[in-house]
Amino acid sequence: MTTMPTTASPRPERSGRLSADDWGQAALDLIAEQGVAAVAVEPLARRLGVTKGSFYWHFPSRDALLVAALERWEKVEQEEVFGQLEAIADPSQRLRALFNLVAHEYKSHVIYSELLKALDHPAVQPVIGRVSDRRMEYLTASFRQAGLGRTDAQHRARLAYAAYIGFLQLNLQLHQARLQHDEFEAYVEHVMVTLIPSQ
């Protein structure tokens, strides 16, 4: 495999063949930096230091790459976020751990925010739909386990998720100044005290 000559910041020649996951992760990195519309074969090939032939070894089209990247994001989020919480038996502590984990996953926030901007894309909408449904189901079940009735748990889950998306809008899409560390940690603690039932 040969490297593609570039004029701007060429990458060193890679040893070994790139995997489909390498391409998927590179696409996610590009989504985080420039949005869904920026995902294209040539810029990704330059970024990875390979020819376009490497891409076509794994994917028939740019849309196929985008679908694979989004499925990778969905799977990693499900395994890493929800997987880390399974060992916590106490539901209130599990909710605290979830809120803390989500609050400090900045790159995941950026990707999610960019995907929300691209909901009209046919590859994006189903993934966001599945992720949102799974998050709502998880939150509702966790609030129920923490002592709330069915309806109250659904309302609290919706409020928690709306607070999350609203905070993303303020910080990432409306370009509100990011909170200083101590201020942000105090805000996260306030959200947890407000939303998580005390036992």
C-alpha positions as CSV (number, residue, x, y, z in Angstrom):
1,M,0.0,0.0,0.0
2,T,1.4,3.4,-0.9
3,T,0.8,6.7,0.7
4,M,-0.9,9.5,-1.1
5,P,1.2,12.6,-1.6
6,T,-0.2,15.6,0.1
7,T,0.9,19.2,0.3
8,A,-0.4,20.0,3.8
9,S,0.8,18.2,6.9
10,P,1.4,14.7,5.5
11,R,1.1,11.8,7.8
12,P,3.9,9.2,8.0
13,E,3.4,6.1,6.0
14,R,1.4,3.6,7.9
15,S,2.5,0.0,8.3
16,G,-0.2,-2.6,7.9
17,R,-3.7,-2.4,6.4
18,L,-6.2,0.0,8.0
19,S,-9.3,-1.7,9.4
20,A,-12.9,-0.6,8.9
21,D,-12.9,0.5,12.5
22,D,-9.9,2.8,11.8
23,W,-11.9,4.5,9.0
24,G,-15.0,4.6,11.3
25,Q,-13.1,6.3,14.1
26,A,-11.5,8.8,11.7
27,A,-15.0,9.6,10.4
28,L,-16.2,10.2,14.0
29,D,-13.2,12.4,14.7
30,L,-14.1,14.4,11.6
31,I,-17.7,14.7,12.7
32,A,-16.6,16.0,16.1
33,E,-14.4,18.6,14.4
34,Q,-16.5,19.7,11.4
35,G,-19.9,18.0,11.3
36,V,-21.5,15.2,9.3
37,A,-21.3,17.0,6.0
38,A,-17.4,17.0,6.3
39,V,-17.2,13.3,6.1
40,A,-15.7,12.5,2.7
41,V,-13.3,9.9,1.4
42,E,-10.4,12.1,0.2
43,P,-9.9,14.2,3.3
44,L,-10.1,11.0,5.5
45,A,-7.5,9.3,3.3
46,R,-5.2,12.2,3.6
47,R,-5.8,12.3,7.4
48,L,-5.0,8.6,7.7
49,G,-2.0,8.8,5.3
50,V,-3.4,6.3,2.8
51,T,-4.8,6.1,-0.7
52,K,-8.5,6.0,-1.4
53,G,-8.0,2.4,-2.4
54,S,-7.8,1.5,1.3
55,F,-11.3,3.0,1.8
56,Y,-12.8,1.0,-1.0
57,W,-11.3,-2.1,0.4
58,H,-13.8,-1.8,3.3
59,F,-16.7,0.4,2.1
60,P,-18.6,0.7,-1.2
61,S,-19.5,4.4,-0.6
62,R,-19.2,7.4,1.7
63,D,-22.7,6.7,3.0
64,A,-21.7,3.1,4.0
65,L,-18.8,4.6,5.9
66,L,-21.1,7.1,7.7
67,V,-23.5,4.3,8.7
68,A,-20.6,2.2,10.0
69,A,-19.1,5.2,12.0
70,L,-22.5,5.9,13.6
71,E,-23.0,2.3,14.5
72,R,-19.6,2.3,16.0
73,W,-20.4,5.4,18.1
74,E,-23.7,3.8,19.2
75,K,-22.1,0.5,20.2
76,V,-19.1,2.1,22.0
77,E,-21.5,4.4,23.9
78,Q,-23.8,1.6,24.9
79,E,-20.9,-0.7,26.1
80,E,-18.8,2.0,27.7
81,V,-21.4,4.1,29.3
82,F,-24.0,1.6,30.3
83,G,-21.5,-1.2,30.7
84,Q,-19.6,0.7,33.4
85,L,-22.8,1.2,35.5
86,E,-24.0,-2.4,35.6
87,A,-21.9,-3.3,38.7
88,I,-23.5,-0.5,40.8
89,A,-26.3,-2.1,42.7
90,D,-27.8,1.0,44.4
91,P,-30.0,2.8,41.9
92,S,-29.3,6.3,43.3
93,Q,-25.6,5.7,43.3
94,R,-25.9,4.3,39.7
95,L,-27.7,7.5,38.7
96,R,-25.0,9.6,40.3
97,A,-22.4,7.6,38.5
98,L,-24.3,8.0,35.2
99,F,-24.6,11.8,35.6
100,N,-20.9,12.2,36.5
101,L,-19.8,10.0,33.6
102,V,-21.9,11.8,31.1
103,A,-20.9,15.2,32.4
104,H,-17.3,14.5,31.7
105,E,-17.4,12.8,28.3
106,Y,-16.7,16.0,26.2
107,K,-16.0,14.3,22.9
108,S,-19.1,12.3,23.0
109,H,-21.1,15.5,23.6
110,V,-19.6,17.1,20.6
111,I,-20.4,14.2,18.3
112,Y,-23.9,14.0,19.7
113,S,-24.4,17.7,19.2
114,E,-23.2,17.5,15.6
115,L,-25.5,14.6,14.9
116,L,-28.5,16.6,16.3
117,K,-27.7,19.2,13.7
118,A,-27.9,16.6,11.0
119,L,-31.2,14.9,11.9
120,D,-32.4,15.3,8.3
121,H,-29.7,12.9,7.1
122,P,-31.2,9.4,6.5
123,A,-28.2,7.7,8.2
124,V,-28.3,9.9,11.3
125,Q,-32.0,9.9,12.2
126,P,-32.4,6.2,13.0
127,V,-29.3,6.1,15.1
128,I,-30.3,9.2,17.1
129,G,-33.7,7.6,17.5
130,R,-32.4,4.4,18.9
131,V,-29.9,6.1,21.2
132,S,-32.5,8.5,22.5
133,D,-35.0,5.7,23.1
134,R,-32.4,3.6,24.9
135,R,-31.3,6.5,27.1
136,M,-34.9,7.3,28.0
137,E,-35.6,3.7,28.8
138,Y,-32.5,3.5,31.0
139,L,-33.2,6.7,32.8
140,T,-36.9,5.7,33.4
141,A,-35.9,2.3,34.7
142,S,-33.3,3.8,37.0
143,F,-35.6,6.4,38.4
144,R,-38.2,3.7,39.1
145,Q,-35.6,1.6,40.9
146,A,-34.7,4.7,42.9
147,G,-38.3,4.8,44.2
148,L,-40.4,6.8,41.8
149,G,-43.7,5.6,40.4
150,R,-44.0,4.9,36.7
151,T,-45.4,8.3,35.6
152,D,-43.0,10.3,37.8
153,A,-40.1,8.2,36.6
154,Q,-41.0,8.9,33.0
155,H,-41.3,12.7,33.7
156,R,-38.0,12.8,35.6
157,A,-36.2,10.9,32.8
158,R,-37.6,13.3,30.3
159,L,-36.5,16.3,32.4
160,A,-33.0,14.8,32.9
161,Y,-32.6,14.2,29.2
162,A,-34.0,17.6,28.3
163,A,-31.5,19.2,30.7
164,Y,-28.6,17.3,29.0
165,I,-29.6,18.3,25.5
166,G,-30.3,21.9,26.6
167,F,-26.9,22.2,28.1
168,L,-25.3,20.9,24.9
169,Q,-27.3,23.6,23.0
170,L,-26.0,26.3,25.3
171,N,-22.4,25.3,25.2
172,L,-21.8,23.8,21.8
173,Q,-24.4,25.2,19.4
174,L,-25.0,28.7,20.9
175,H,-21.4,29.1,21.8
176,Q,-22.0,30.1,25.4
177,A,-18.7,30.4,27.3
178,R,-17.7,27.1,28.9
179,L,-18.1,27.1,32.7
180,Q,-14.9,27.1,34.7
181,H,-14.1,23.8,36.3
182,D,-15.4,24.5,39.8
183,E,-18.5,26.2,38.5
184,F,-19.2,23.2,36.2
185,E,-18.7,20.7,39.0
186,A,-21.1,22.7,41.2
187,Y,-23.6,22.7,38.4
188,V,-23.4,18.9,37.9
189,E,-23.8,18.4,41.6
190,H,-26.9,20.7,41.6
191,V,-28.4,18.7,38.8
192,M,-27.8,15.4,40.7
193,V,-29.3,16.8,43.9
194,T,-32.3,18.2,42.0
195,L,-33.1,15.2,39.9
196,I,-32.0,12.1,41.8
197,P,-34.5,11.0,44.5
198,S,-33.0,11.0,48.0
199,Q,-33.4,7.7,49.8
